[in-house]
PDB file of C-alpha atoms in Angstrom:
ATOM      1  CA  MET A   1     -18.552  -8.156  -1.433  1.00 38.00           C
ATOM      2  CA  SER A   2     -20.575  -5.691   0.590  1.00 37.00           C
ATOM      3  CA  GLU A   3     -24.351  -6.038   0.571  1.00 33.00           C
ATOM      4  CA  VAL A   4     -24.932  -2.311   0.026  1.00 32.00           C
ATOM      5  CA  SER A   5     -26.621  -1.769  -3.310  1.00 30.00           C
ATOM      6  CA  GLY A   6     -27.815   1.094  -5.457  1.00 31.00           C
ATOM      7  CA  SER A   7     -29.012   1.996  -8.913  1.00 30.00           C
ATOM      8  CA  GLY A   8     -26.086   4.273  -9.833  1.00 32.00           C
ATOM      9  CA  LEU A   9     -28.439   7.282 -10.019  1.00 33.00           C
ATOM     10  CA  SER A  10     -27.964  10.470  -8.039  1.00 39.00           C
ATOM     11  CA  GLY A  11     -29.893  11.139  -4.861  1.00 45.00           C
ATOM     12  CA  PRO A  12     -29.974   9.507  -1.410  1.00 47.00           C
ATOM     13  CA  GLY A  13     -30.495   5.774  -1.120  1.00 50.00           C
ATOM     14  CA  PRO A  14     -31.740   3.630   1.788  1.00 49.00           C
ATOM     15  CA  SER A  15     -28.278   3.641   3.421  1.00 66.00           C
ATOM     16  CA  GLY A  16     -28.072   7.436   3.393  1.00 82.00           C
ATOM     17  CA  LEU A  17     -25.459   7.290   0.638  1.00 89.00           C
ATOM     18  CA  SER A  18     -26.235   8.647  -2.781  1.00 93.00           C
ATOM     19  CA  ASP A  19     -27.320   5.911  -5.172  1.00 94.00           C
ATOM     20  CA  GLU A  20     -24.103   6.336  -7.148  1.00 96.00           C
ATOM     21  CA  VAL A  21     -21.886   5.907  -4.079  1.00 97.00           C
ATOM     22  CA  ALA A  22     -23.962   3.012  -2.721  1.00 96.00           C
ATOM     23  CA  SER A  23     -23.727   1.221  -6.059  1.00 96.00           C
ATOM     24  CA  TRP A  24     -19.975   1.822  -6.189  1.00 97.00           C
ATOM     25  CA  PHE A  25     -19.556   0.541  -2.633  1.00 96.00           C
ATOM     26  CA  ALA A  26     -21.395  -2.665  -3.502  1.00 96.00           C
ATOM     27  CA  ARG A  27     -19.340  -3.365  -6.621  1.00 96.00           C
ATOM     28  CA  ARG A  28     -15.931  -2.079  -5.573  1.00 98.00           C
ATOM     29  CA  THR A  29     -15.620  -3.100  -1.907  1.00 97.00           C
ATOM     30  CA  TRP A  30     -14.299  -6.475  -0.797  1.00 97.00           C
ATOM     31  CA  GLN A  31     -14.588  -7.486   2.842  1.00 93.00           C
ATOM     32  CA  PRO A  32     -12.886  -9.675   3.850  1.00 88.00           C
ATOM     33  CA  VAL A  33     -10.135 -10.527   1.332  1.00 89.00           C
ATOM     34  CA  PRO A  34     -11.546 -13.422  -0.757  1.00 92.00           C
ATOM     35  CA  TRP A  35      -8.433 -14.355  -2.769  1.00 92.00           C
ATOM     36  CA  SER A  36      -5.589 -16.709  -1.924  1.00 91.00           C
ATOM     37  CA  PRO A  37      -2.026 -16.033  -3.115  1.00 91.00           C
ATOM     38  CA  ALA A  38      -2.251 -19.124  -5.344  1.00 92.00           C
ATOM     39  CA  GLU A  39      -5.432 -17.850  -7.045  1.00 94.00           C
ATOM     40  CA  LEU A  40      -3.894 -14.472  -7.763  1.00 97.00           C
ATOM     41  CA  LEU A  41      -0.617 -15.954  -8.926  1.00 96.00           C
ATOM     42  CA  ALA A  42      -2.541 -17.889 -11.585  1.00 95.00           C
ATOM     43  CA  LEU A  43      -4.062 -14.594 -12.757  1.00 96.00           C
ATOM     44  CA  LYS A  44      -0.849 -12.555 -12.542  1.00 97.00           C
ATOM     45  CA  GLY A  45       0.636 -13.811 -15.795  1.00 95.00           C
ATOM     46  CA  SER A  46       3.329 -11.445 -17.064  1.00 96.00           C
ATOM     47  CA  THR A  47       2.238  -8.552 -14.821  1.00 97.00           C
ATOM     48  CA  THR A  48       5.107  -7.407 -12.604  1.00 98.00           C
ATOM     49  CA  VAL A  49       4.579  -6.119  -9.066  1.00 98.00           C
ATOM     50  CA  SER A  50       6.787  -3.761  -7.076  1.00 98.00           C
ATOM     51  CA  VAL A  51       6.163  -3.173  -3.375  1.00 98.00           C
ATOM     52  CA  VAL A  52       7.411   0.157  -2.029  1.00 98.00           C
ATOM     53  CA  LEU A  53       7.942   0.926   1.661  1.00 98.00           C
ATOM     54  CA  PRO A  54       8.543   4.638   2.325  1.00 96.00           C
ATOM     55  CA  ALA A  55      10.643   4.788   5.467  1.00 96.00           C
ATOM     56  CA  LEU A  56      11.939   7.436   7.838  1.00 94.00           C
ATOM     57  CA  ASN A  57      13.560   6.018  10.977  1.00 95.00           C
ATOM     58  CA  GLU A  58      11.535   2.802  11.231  1.00 95.00           C
ATOM     59  CA  GLU A  59      14.248   0.481  12.571  1.00 96.00           C
ATOM     60  CA  GLU A  60      11.887  -1.287  14.974  1.00 95.00           C
ATOM     61  CA  THR A  61       9.285  -2.283  12.375  1.00 95.00           C
ATOM     62  CA  VAL A  62      10.719  -2.212   8.848  1.00 97.00           C
ATOM     63  CA  ALA A  63      12.127  -5.761   8.915  1.00 97.00           C
ATOM     64  CA  GLY A  64       8.775  -7.192   9.960  1.00 96.00           C
ATOM     65  CA  VAL A  65       6.964  -5.380   7.163  1.00 97.00           C
ATOM     66  CA  VAL A  66       9.538  -6.505   4.577  1.00 98.00           C
ATOM     67  CA  SER A  67       9.200 -10.104   5.784  1.00 97.00           C
ATOM     68  CA  ALA A  68       5.402  -9.915   5.556  1.00 96.00           C
ATOM     69  CA  VAL A  69       5.606  -8.624   1.993  1.00 97.00           C
ATOM     70  CA  ARG A  70       8.118 -11.281   0.958  1.00 97.00           C
ATOM     71  CA  ALA A  71       5.816 -13.949   2.424  1.00 95.00           C
ATOM     72  CA  ALA A  72       3.480 -13.239  -0.509  1.00 95.00           C
ATOM     73  CA  GLY A  73       6.004 -15.206  -2.588  1.00 95.00           C
ATOM     74  CA  ASP A  74       6.017 -14.949  -6.370  1.00 96.00           C
ATOM     75  CA  LEU A  75       3.209 -12.398  -6.354  1.00 97.00           C
ATOM     76  CA  VAL A  76       5.923  -9.823  -5.617  1.00 98.00           C
ATOM     77  CA  ASP A  77       8.764  -9.189  -8.065  1.00 98.00           C
ATOM     78  CA  GLU A  78      10.674  -6.611  -6.046  1.00 98.00           C
ATOM     79  CA  VAL A  79      10.584  -5.066  -2.573  1.00 98.00           C
ATOM     80  CA  VAL A  80      12.036  -1.566  -2.361  1.00 98.00           C
ATOM     81  CA  VAL A  81      12.495   0.448   0.805  1.00 98.00           C
ATOM     82  CA  MET A  82      12.704   4.140  -0.046  1.00 98.00           C
ATOM     83  CA  ASP A  83      15.047   5.794   2.443  1.00 96.00           C
ATOM     84  CA  GLY A  84      13.548   9.193   3.176  1.00 93.00           C
ATOM     85  CA  GLY A  85      16.613  10.315   5.133  1.00 93.00           C
ATOM     86  CA  CYS A  86      16.892   7.739   7.905  1.00 95.00           C
ATOM     87  CA  THR A  87      19.416   8.392  10.677  1.00 96.00           C
ATOM     88  CA  ASP A  88      18.866   5.145  12.607  1.00 96.00           C
ATOM     89  CA  ARG A  89      19.346   1.486  11.583  1.00 97.00           C
ATOM     90  CA  THR A  90      16.366   1.324   9.231  1.00 97.00           C
ATOM     91  CA  VAL A  91      18.536   0.763   6.159  1.00 97.00           C
ATOM     92  CA  LEU A  92      20.504  -2.063   7.791  1.00 98.00           C
ATOM     93  CA  ARG A  93      17.363  -3.787   9.052  1.00 98.00           C
ATOM     94  CA  ALA A  94      15.705  -3.524   5.644  1.00 98.00           C
ATOM     95  CA  LEU A  95      18.723  -4.994   3.857  1.00 98.00           C
ATOM     96  CA  GLU A  96      18.949  -7.840   6.355  1.00 98.00           C
ATOM     97  CA  ALA A  97      15.257  -8.618   5.761  1.00 97.00           C
ATOM     98  CA  GLY A  98      15.850  -8.922   1.994  1.00 97.00           C
ATOM     99  CA  ALA A  99      14.706  -5.569   0.601  1.00 98.00           C
ATOM    100  CA  ARG A 100      16.509  -3.319  -1.844  1.00 98.00           C
ATOM    101  CA  VAL A 101      17.097   0.105  -0.298  1.00 98.00           C
ATOM    102  CA  VAL A 102      17.097   3.255  -2.417  1.00 97.00           C
ATOM    103  CA  ALA A 103      18.041   6.693  -1.098  1.00 95.00           C
ATOM    104  CA  LEU A 104      16.222   9.723  -2.469  1.00 93.00           C
ATOM    105  CA  ASP A 105      19.327  11.260  -4.011  1.00 90.00           C
ATOM    106  CA  GLU A 106      20.023   8.037  -5.945  1.00 94.00           C
ATOM    107  CA  VAL A 107      16.864   8.544  -7.995  1.00 93.00           C
ATOM    108  CA  LEU A 108      16.707  11.393 -10.503  1.00 92.00           C
ATOM    109  CA  PRO A 109      20.076  12.665  -9.173  1.00 89.00           C
ATOM    110  CA  GLY A 110      19.902  15.956 -11.049  1.00 88.00           C
ATOM    111  CA  LEU A 111      16.797  16.970  -9.125  1.00 92.00           C
ATOM    112  CA  PRO A 112      17.290  18.001  -5.466  1.00 92.00           C
ATOM    113  CA  PRO A 113      14.766  16.211  -3.204  1.00 91.00           C
ATOM    114  CA  LEU A 114      11.890  18.105  -1.667  1.00 91.00           C
ATOM    115  CA  PRO A 115      10.763  17.367   1.902  1.00 88.00           C
ATOM    116  CA  GLY A 116       7.778  15.147   2.621  1.00 89.00           C
ATOM    117  CA  LYS A 117       6.313  11.710   2.071  1.00 93.00           C
ATOM    118  CA  GLY A 118       4.863  12.593  -1.318  1.00 94.00           C
ATOM    119  CA  GLU A 119       8.357  13.203  -2.686  1.00 95.00           C
ATOM    120  CA  VAL A 120       9.443   9.752  -1.521  1.00 96.00           C
ATOM    121  CA  LEU A 121       6.499   8.084  -3.251  1.00 97.00           C
ATOM    122  CA  TRP A 122       6.952  10.138  -6.427  1.00 97.00           C
ATOM    123  CA  ARG A 123      10.628   9.165  -6.724  1.00 97.00           C
ATOM    124  CA  SER A 124       9.773   5.529  -6.097  1.00 97.00           C
ATOM    125  CA  LEU A 125       8.201   5.409  -9.564  1.00 97.00           C
ATOM    126  CA  ALA A 126      11.665   5.993 -11.021  1.00 96.00           C
ATOM    127  CA  ALA A 127      13.259   3.471  -8.634  1.00 97.00           C
ATOM    128  CA  THR A 128      10.951   0.558  -9.506  1.00 98.00           C
ATOM    129  CA  LYS A 129       9.951  -1.374 -12.606  1.00 96.00           C
ATOM    130  CA  GLY A 130       6.643  -3.060 -11.775  1.00 98.00           C
ATOM    131  CA  ASP A 131       3.482  -2.708 -13.841  1.00 98.00           C
ATOM    132  CA  VAL A 132       1.671  -2.454 -10.503  1.00 98.00           C
ATOM    133  CA  ILE A 133       3.009  -0.533  -7.502  1.00 98.00           C
ATOM    134  CA  VAL A 134       1.946  -1.483  -3.971  1.00 98.00           C
ATOM    135  CA  PHE A 135       2.633   1.070  -1.241  1.00 98.00           C
ATOM    136  CA  VAL A 136       2.933  -0.170   2.347  1.00 97.00           C
ATOM    137  CA  ASP A 137       3.968   2.034   5.280  1.00 94.00           C
ATOM    138  CA  ALA A 138       7.092   0.809   7.066  1.00 95.00           C
ATOM    139  CA  ASP A 139       5.820   1.477  10.606  1.00 92.00           C
ATOM    140  CA  LEU A 140       3.189  -1.286  10.704  1.00 91.00           C
ATOM    141  CA  VAL A 141       3.184  -3.972  13.378  1.00 87.00           C
ATOM    142  CA  GLU A 142       1.457  -7.365  13.295  1.00 85.00           C
ATOM    143  CA  VAL A 143       1.170  -7.278   9.497  1.00 90.00           C
ATOM    144  CA  GLY A 144       1.009 -10.306   7.167  1.00 91.00           C
ATOM    145  CA  PRO A 145       1.104 -11.112   3.441  1.00 93.00           C
ATOM    146  CA  GLU A 146      -2.613 -10.365   3.141  1.00 92.00           C
ATOM    147  CA  VAL A 147      -1.646  -6.700   2.780  1.00 93.00           C
ATOM    148  CA  VAL A 148      -0.239  -7.630  -0.643  1.00 96.00           C
ATOM    149  CA  THR A 149      -2.862 -10.220  -1.541  1.00 95.00           C
ATOM    150  CA  GLY A 150      -5.729  -7.907  -0.681  1.00 96.00           C
ATOM    151  CA  LEU A 151      -4.445  -4.902  -2.574  1.00 97.00           C
ATOM    152  CA  LEU A 152      -3.544  -6.894  -5.682  1.00 98.00           C
ATOM    153  CA  GLY A 153      -6.858  -8.763  -5.859  1.00 98.00           C
ATOM    154  CA  PRO A 154      -9.018  -6.124  -7.579  1.00 98.00           C
ATOM    155  CA  LEU A 155      -6.212  -5.141  -9.956  1.00 98.00           C
ATOM    156  CA  LEU A 156      -5.734  -8.737 -11.123  1.00 98.00           C
ATOM    157  CA  THR A 157      -9.427  -9.635 -11.302  1.00 97.00           C
ATOM    158  CA  GLU A 158     -11.087  -6.387 -12.464  1.00 97.00           C
ATOM    159  CA  PRO A 159      -9.505  -4.845 -15.599  1.00 96.00           C
ATOM    160  CA  ASP A 160     -11.185  -1.460 -15.081  1.00 97.00           C
ATOM    161  CA  VAL A 161      -9.818  -0.973 -11.550  1.00 98.00           C
ATOM    162  CA  GLN A 162      -6.750   1.267 -11.437  1.00 98.00           C
ATOM    163  CA  LEU A 163      -6.368   2.235  -7.753  1.00 98.00           C
ATOM    164  CA  VAL A 164      -7.080   0.034  -4.727  1.00 98.00           C
ATOM    165  CA  LYS A 165      -7.228   1.465  -1.220  1.00 98.00           C
ATOM    166  CA  GLY A 166      -6.828  -0.674   1.866  1.00 96.00           C
ATOM    167  CA  PHE A 167      -9.074  -0.100   4.848  1.00 93.00           C
ATOM    168  CA  TYR A 168      -8.949  -1.478   8.363  1.00 89.00           C
ATOM    169  CA  ARG A 169      -9.803  -0.985  11.990  1.00 82.00           C
ATOM    170  CA  ARG A 170      -7.222   1.340  13.545  1.00 68.00           C
ATOM    171  CA  PRO A 171      -6.603   0.975  17.288  1.00 68.00           C
ATOM    172  CA  LEU A 172      -5.373   4.019  19.184  1.00 54.00           C
ATOM    173  CA  ARG A 173      -2.054   2.966  20.709  1.00 50.00           C
ATOM    174  CA  LEU A 174      -1.173   5.053  23.746  1.00 49.00           C
ATOM    175  CA  ALA A 175       1.857   4.765  26.030  1.00 50.00           C
ATOM    176  CA  ASN A 176       0.699   1.746  28.035  1.00 54.00           C
ATOM    177  CA  THR A 177      -2.729   0.962  26.601  1.00 49.00           C
ATOM    178  CA  GLU A 178      -4.459   0.243  23.329  1.00 44.00           C
ATOM    179  CA  GLN A 179      -8.009   1.333  22.537  1.00 46.00           C
ATOM    180  CA  ARG A 180      -9.938  -0.770  20.019  1.00 43.00           C
ATOM    181  CA  SER A 181     -10.478   2.173  17.664  1.00 42.00           C
ATOM    182  CA  GLY A 182      -9.770   5.893  17.437  1.00 42.00           C
ATOM    183  CA  GLY A 183      -6.450   5.806  15.600  1.00 47.00           C
ATOM    184  CA  GLY A 184      -7.807   7.604  12.544  1.00 67.00           C
ATOM    185  CA  ARG A 185      -8.262  10.996  14.148  1.00 84.00           C
ATOM    186  CA  VAL A 186      -7.280  13.160  11.178  1.00 91.00           C
ATOM    187  CA  THR A 187      -9.462  11.031   8.908  1.00 91.00           C
ATOM    188  CA  GLU A 188     -12.572  11.623  10.984  1.00 92.00           C
ATOM    189  CA  LEU A 189     -11.934  15.252  11.942  1.00 93.00           C
ATOM    190  CA  MET A 190     -10.489  16.591   8.696  1.00 94.00           C
ATOM    191  CA  ALA A 191     -10.453  14.273   5.669  1.00 95.00           C
ATOM    192  CA  ARG A 192     -13.978  12.905   5.810  1.00 95.00           C
ATOM    193  CA  PRO A 193     -15.684  16.287   6.375  1.00 96.00           C
ATOM    194  CA  LEU A 194     -13.641  17.792   3.526  1.00 97.00           C
ATOM    195  CA  LEU A 195     -14.611  15.007   1.126  1.00 97.00           C
ATOM    196  CA  ALA A 196     -18.252  15.321   2.140  1.00 96.00           C
ATOM    197  CA  ARG A 197     -18.122  18.994   1.189  1.00 96.00           C
ATOM    198  CA  PHE A 198     -15.827  19.035  -1.845  1.00 97.00           C
ATOM    199  CA  ALA A 199     -15.753  15.470  -3.240  1.00 97.00           C
ATOM    200  CA  PRO A 200     -18.889  13.649  -2.032  1.00 97.00           C
ATOM    201  CA  ARG A 201     -18.495  10.941  -4.692  1.00 98.00           C
ATOM    202  CA  LEU A 202     -15.554   9.704  -2.584  1.00 98.00           C
ATOM    203  CA  SER A 203     -17.614   9.510   0.612  1.00 97.00           C
ATOM    204  CA  GLY A 204     -17.764   5.707   0.378  1.00 97.00           C
ATOM    205  CA  VAL A 205     -13.980   5.372   0.760  1.00 97.00           C
ATOM    206  CA  VAL A 206     -13.368   4.005   4.254  1.00 95.00           C
ATOM    207  CA  GLN A 207      -9.734   5.077   4.653  1.00 94.00           C
ATOM    208  CA  PRO A 208      -8.965   8.002   2.326  1.00 96.00           C
ATOM    209  CA  LEU A 209      -5.659   8.703   4.121  1.00 94.00           C
ATOM    210  CA  GLY A 210      -4.512   5.096   4.448  1.00 92.00           C
ATOM    211  CA  GLY A 211      -0.899   4.381   3.507  1.00 93.00           C
ATOM    212  CA  GLU A 212      -1.594   0.913   2.124  1.00 96.00           C
ATOM    213  CA  TYR A 213      -2.783   1.043  -1.491  1.00 98.00           C
ATOM    214  CA  ALA A 214      -1.878  -0.194  -4.955  1.00 98.00           C
ATOM    215  CA  ALA A 215      -2.205   1.221  -8.442  1.00 98.00           C
ATOM    216  CA  ARG A 216      -1.244   0.585 -12.017  1.00 98.00           C
ATOM    217  CA  ARG A 217       1.961   2.329 -13.060  1.00 98.00           C
ATOM    218  CA  ASP A 218       0.225   3.850 -16.058  1.00 97.00           C
ATOM    219  CA  LEU A 219      -2.134   5.710 -13.728  1.00 98.00           C
ATOM    220  CA  LEU A 220       0.521   6.816 -11.245  1.00 98.00           C
ATOM    221  CA  THR A 221       2.768   8.293 -13.912  1.00 98.00           C
ATOM    222  CA  ARG A 222      -0.121  10.507 -15.031  1.00 97.00           C
ATOM    223  CA  LEU A 223      -0.858  11.883 -11.559  1.00 98.00           C
ATOM    224  CA  PRO A 224       0.744  14.802  -9.699  1.00 97.00           C
ATOM    225  CA  PHE A 225       2.037  13.981  -6.225  1.00 97.00           C
ATOM    226  CA  ALA A 226       1.445  16.329  -3.296  1.00 95.00           C
ATOM    227  CA  GLY A 227       4.602  16.750  -1.277  1.00 89.00           C
ATOM    228  CA  GLY A 228       3.467  16.102   2.288  1.00 87.00           C
ATOM    229  CA  TYR A 229       0.874  14.080   4.170  1.00 89.00           C
ATOM    230  CA  GLY A 230      -1.790  15.169   1.720  1.00 94.00           C
ATOM    231  CA  VAL A 231      -0.372  12.824  -0.929  1.00 96.00           C
ATOM    232  CA  GLU A 232      -2.881  10.002  -0.374  1.00 97.00           C
ATOM    233  CA  ILE A 233      -6.040  12.092  -0.511  1.00 97.00           C
ATOM    234  CA  ALA A 234      -4.650  13.994  -3.502  1.00 97.00           C
ATOM    235  CA  LEU A 235      -4.035  10.757  -5.419  1.00 98.00           C
ATOM    236  CA  LEU A 236      -7.586   9.699  -4.620  1.00 98.00           C
ATOM    237  CA  MET A 237      -9.136  12.957  -5.834  1.00 98.00           C
ATOM    238  CA  ASP A 238      -6.946  13.074  -8.945  1.00 98.00           C
ATOM    239  CA  THR A 239      -7.802   9.474  -9.853  1.00 98.00           C
ATOM    240  CA  LEU A 240     -11.489  10.344  -9.603  1.00 98.00           C
ATOM    241  CA  ARG A 241     -10.889  13.335 -11.875  1.00 97.00           C
ATOM    242  CA  ILE A 242      -8.996  11.569 -14.664  1.00 97.00           C
ATOM    243  CA  ALA A 243     -10.305   7.996 -14.449  1.00 98.00           C
ATOM    244  CA  GLY A 244     -13.707   8.123 -12.743  1.00 98.00           C
ATOM    245  CA  LEU A 245     -15.161   6.584  -9.600  1.00 98.00           C
ATOM    246  CA  ASP A 246     -15.308   3.052 -10.972  1.00 98.00           C
ATOM    247  CA  ALA A 247     -11.516   3.022 -11.378  1.00 98.00           C
ATOM    248  CA  ILE A 248     -11.234   3.031  -7.565  1.00 98.00           C
ATOM    249  CA  ALA A 249     -11.724  -0.011  -5.333  1.00 98.00           C
ATOM    250  CA  GLN A 250     -11.147  -0.842  -1.674  1.00 98.00           C
ATOM    251  CA  VAL A 251     -10.360  -3.952   0.344  1.00 97.00           C
ATOM    252  CA  ASP A 252     -10.690  -4.776   4.039  1.00 95.00           C
ATOM    253  CA  LEU A 253      -7.198  -5.572   5.380  1.00 93.00           C
ATOM    254  CA  GLY A 254      -8.322  -6.304   8.934  1.00 88.00           C
ATOM    255  CA  VAL A 255      -6.464  -4.358  11.623  1.00 81.00           C
ATOM    256  CA  ARG A 256      -3.727  -1.779  11.050  1.00 74.00           C
ATOM    257  CA  LYS A 257      -1.450  -1.047  13.985  1.00 64.00           C
ATOM    258  CA  HIS A 258       1.244   1.595  13.863  1.00 55.00           C
ATOM    259  CA  ARG A 259       2.588   4.333  16.065  1.00 61.00           C
ATOM    260  CA  ASN A 260       0.143   7.139  16.709  1.00 62.00           C
ATOM    261  CA  ARG A 261       1.419  10.697  16.522  1.00 66.00           C
ATOM    262  CA  ASP A 262       0.733  13.385  19.107  1.00 76.00           C
ATOM    263  CA  LEU A 263      -1.864  16.076  18.511  1.00 80.00           C
ATOM    264  CA  ALA A 264       0.658  18.738  17.527  1.00 84.00           C
ATOM    265  CA  ASP A 265       1.990  16.567  14.697  1.00 87.00           C
ATOM    266  CA  LEU A 266      -1.563  15.707  13.659  1.00 89.00           C
ATOM    267  CA  GLY A 267      -2.300  19.440  13.441  1.00 91.00           C
ATOM    268  CA  VAL A 268       0.437  19.845  10.840  1.00 90.00           C
ATOM    269  CA  MET A 269      -0.836  16.796   8.972  1.00 91.00           C
ATOM    270  CA  ALA A 270      -4.374  18.171   8.985  1.00 94.00           C
ATOM    271  CA  SER A 271      -3.138  21.523   7.664  1.00 93.00           C
ATOM    272  CA  GLU A 272      -1.365  19.826   4.743  1.00 93.00           C
ATOM    273  CA  ILE A 273      -4.481  17.812   3.926  1.00 95.00           C
ATOM    274  CA  LEU A 274      -6.674  20.916   4.095  1.00 95.00           C
ATOM    275  CA  ALA A 275      -4.404  22.745   1.649  1.00 93.00           C
ATOM    276  CA  VAL A 276      -4.363  19.850  -0.814  1.00 94.00           C
ATOM    277  CA  VAL A 277      -8.138  19.347  -0.826  1.00 96.00           C
ATOM    278  CA  LEU A 278      -8.865  23.055  -1.233  1.00 95.00           C
ATOM    279  CA  ASP A 279      -6.390  23.137  -4.110  1.00 94.00           C
ATOM    280  CA  ARG A 280      -7.952  20.115  -5.858  1.00 95.00           C
ATOM    281  CA  ALA A 281     -11.408  21.616  -5.305  1.00 94.00           C
ATOM    282  CA  GLY A 282     -10.327  24.887  -6.918  1.00 93.00           C
ATOM    283  CA  VAL A 283     -11.116  26.846  -3.755  1.00 93.00           C
ATOM    284  CA  ASP A 284      -7.567  27.873  -2.779  1.00 87.00           C
ATOM    285  CA  GLU A 285      -4.808  27.202  -5.289  1.00 83.00           C
ATOM    286  CA  ALA A 286      -2.250  29.505  -3.647  1.00 80.00           C
ATOM    287  CA  VAL A 287       1.092  27.941  -2.722  1.00 80.00           C
ATOM    288  CA  THR A 288       1.867  30.511  -0.026  1.00 85.00           C
ATOM    289  CA  PRO A 289       3.140  28.824   3.167  1.00 89.00           C
ATOM    290  CA  VAL A 290       0.907  28.917   6.231  1.00 90.00           C
ATOM    291  CA  ASP A 291       2.221  29.559   9.736  1.00 92.00           C
ATOM    292  CA  LEU A 292       0.325  27.211  12.025  1.00 92.00           C
ATOM    293  CA  VAL A 293       0.355  28.574  15.570  1.00 92.00           C
ATOM    294  CA  GLN A 294       0.193  25.936  18.301  1.00 91.00           C
ATOM    295  CA  PHE A 295       0.706  26.254  22.047  1.00 89.00           C
ATOM    296  CA  GLN A 296       2.774  24.369  24.588  1.00 85.00           C
ATOM    297  CA  GLU A 297       2.438  24.559  28.336  1.00 83.00           C
ATOM    298  CA  GLY A 298       5.707  25.051  30.148  1.00 77.00           C
ATOM    299  CA  THR A 299       7.123  26.335  33.374  1.00 67.00           C
ATOM    300  CA  PRO A 300       7.909  28.987  34.260  1.00 72.00           C
ATOM    301  CA  GLY A 301       5.784  31.354  32.272  1.00 74.00           C
ATOM    302  CA  GLY A 302       2.716  29.268  31.422  1.00 85.00           C
ATOM    303  CA  TRP A 303       1.693  28.706  27.804  1.00 89.00           C
ATOM    304  CA  HIS A 304       3.997  29.535  24.904  1.00 87.00           C
ATOM    305  CA  PRO A 305       3.160  29.875  21.183  1.00 89.00           C
ATOM    306  CA  VAL A 306       4.999  27.578  18.776  1.00 91.00           C
ATOM    307  CA  VAL A 307       4.868  28.385  15.071  1.00 93.00           C
ATOM    308  CA  ARG A 308       5.192  25.545  12.561  1.00 92.00           C
ATOM    309  CA  ARG A 309       5.379  26.462   8.907  1.00 91.00           C
ATOM    310  CA  VAL A 310       3.229  24.342   6.608  1.00 89.00           C
ATOM    311  CA  GLU A 311       4.487  24.330   3.022  1.00 87.00           C
ATOM    312  CA  ARG A 312       2.454  23.080   0.068  1.00 86.00           C
ATOM    313  CA  THR A 313       4.928  21.396  -2.224  1.00 89.00           C
ATOM    314  CA  GLY A 314       4.564  18.693  -4.810  1.00 93.00           C
ATOM    315  CA  ARG A 315       5.590  17.318  -8.171  1.00 94.00           C
ATOM    316  CA  GLY A 316       3.913  17.142 -11.524  1.00 95.00           C
ATOM    317  CA  PRO A 317       3.262  13.776 -13.189  1.00 96.00           C
ATOM    318  CA  VAL A 318       6.395  11.670 -13.715  1.00 91.00           C
ATOM    319  CA  ARG A 319       5.330  11.148 -17.334  1.00 85.00           C
ATOM    320  CA  ARG A 320       6.127  14.807 -18.028  1.00 76.00           C
TER     321      ARG A 320
END
C-alpha cells in the first residue's frame, strides 16, 4: 500500500494532492501486487471471472496474452477474445492458445455494430458470463499472469471496490530502440490535464487510459460505453459519478509494453478523449462529428492537409 496519507477533507495536503485524493491514494493503491494466485483463489468462492481481450489484427501478440491469462489457473473461468474485425491470423492464433473467439456480429445480432473499441467492450458484456470482467489489451508483450492476479485482488479483498485500474511504467518503443518511459503520450498531454480541470477527484489515478482493468458486472451493465478510444476515461468518470471515488482502486502491474502509435493516430485518439471528457463534464454534449485537419509532408508539392473525421459514438447501459 502506498505511504501517501490524508484526512479525506478537501484542500491541498503535504503531497500537493487534495486531502481527499491523498487519502484515497493511500487506501486504494497497491504497489506492488501483494497477492498470490493461491490466496485469491481461496477468496474467490463462487465468484466467476471472465477475461476479455479486445483484438484487431494482433496476430503477433494475442497468443502470448491468452497464455499469460490462462496461467492464472482457476482464478479465470473463461477467456474470450472479441474479434473487432480482424483480417489477419489473430482468430487462429487465439483459438490455438485456448481462447474462445467471438465476432461482433455474433453478439446482439439484431444490432449492427458501431466502429470503435468501446463497441467491442460493450458487446463483450453480452458474450461473457462472469460476475467480474477483466479487460486486457491483446497487443501486450512480455506479460504474465500477474495482470489477472493484480486486477482481481482489490475486487476479491475489498467488498466496496467496483472498478480496478492497472498502472505501469510504459516504455516508448521506437523502430530500433526502446526508451524507458514516454509511451503514455496522450495520457500526459491530454487525459491528465483534462481530469485536472474537469474531474480533479480522479487526479490520483496513474493510468486513466490504461486498457488493463477489471470491474464487477453489476457496475458495467449500469454504465454507458463511449464508442472510441475515450471508452476507458469515460468508464472512470461515470464510475465516479454513480458509485463514488472509493469504488475505484488501482494496482501496479509493473511494465506494460505494446506497440506505440504514430503521432497522427494519437491525434485522433486525443480528439476522441477530448470529446468524451467535455461531454461527461457537461461542457460540450453535442454529437456533431469533428473534422481533424492534420498535415503530411510529401514530394512534390510540400505539405498536404489530411482530414480525419472524428465521430462521437457510444452505447447506453447494457441493462437498458
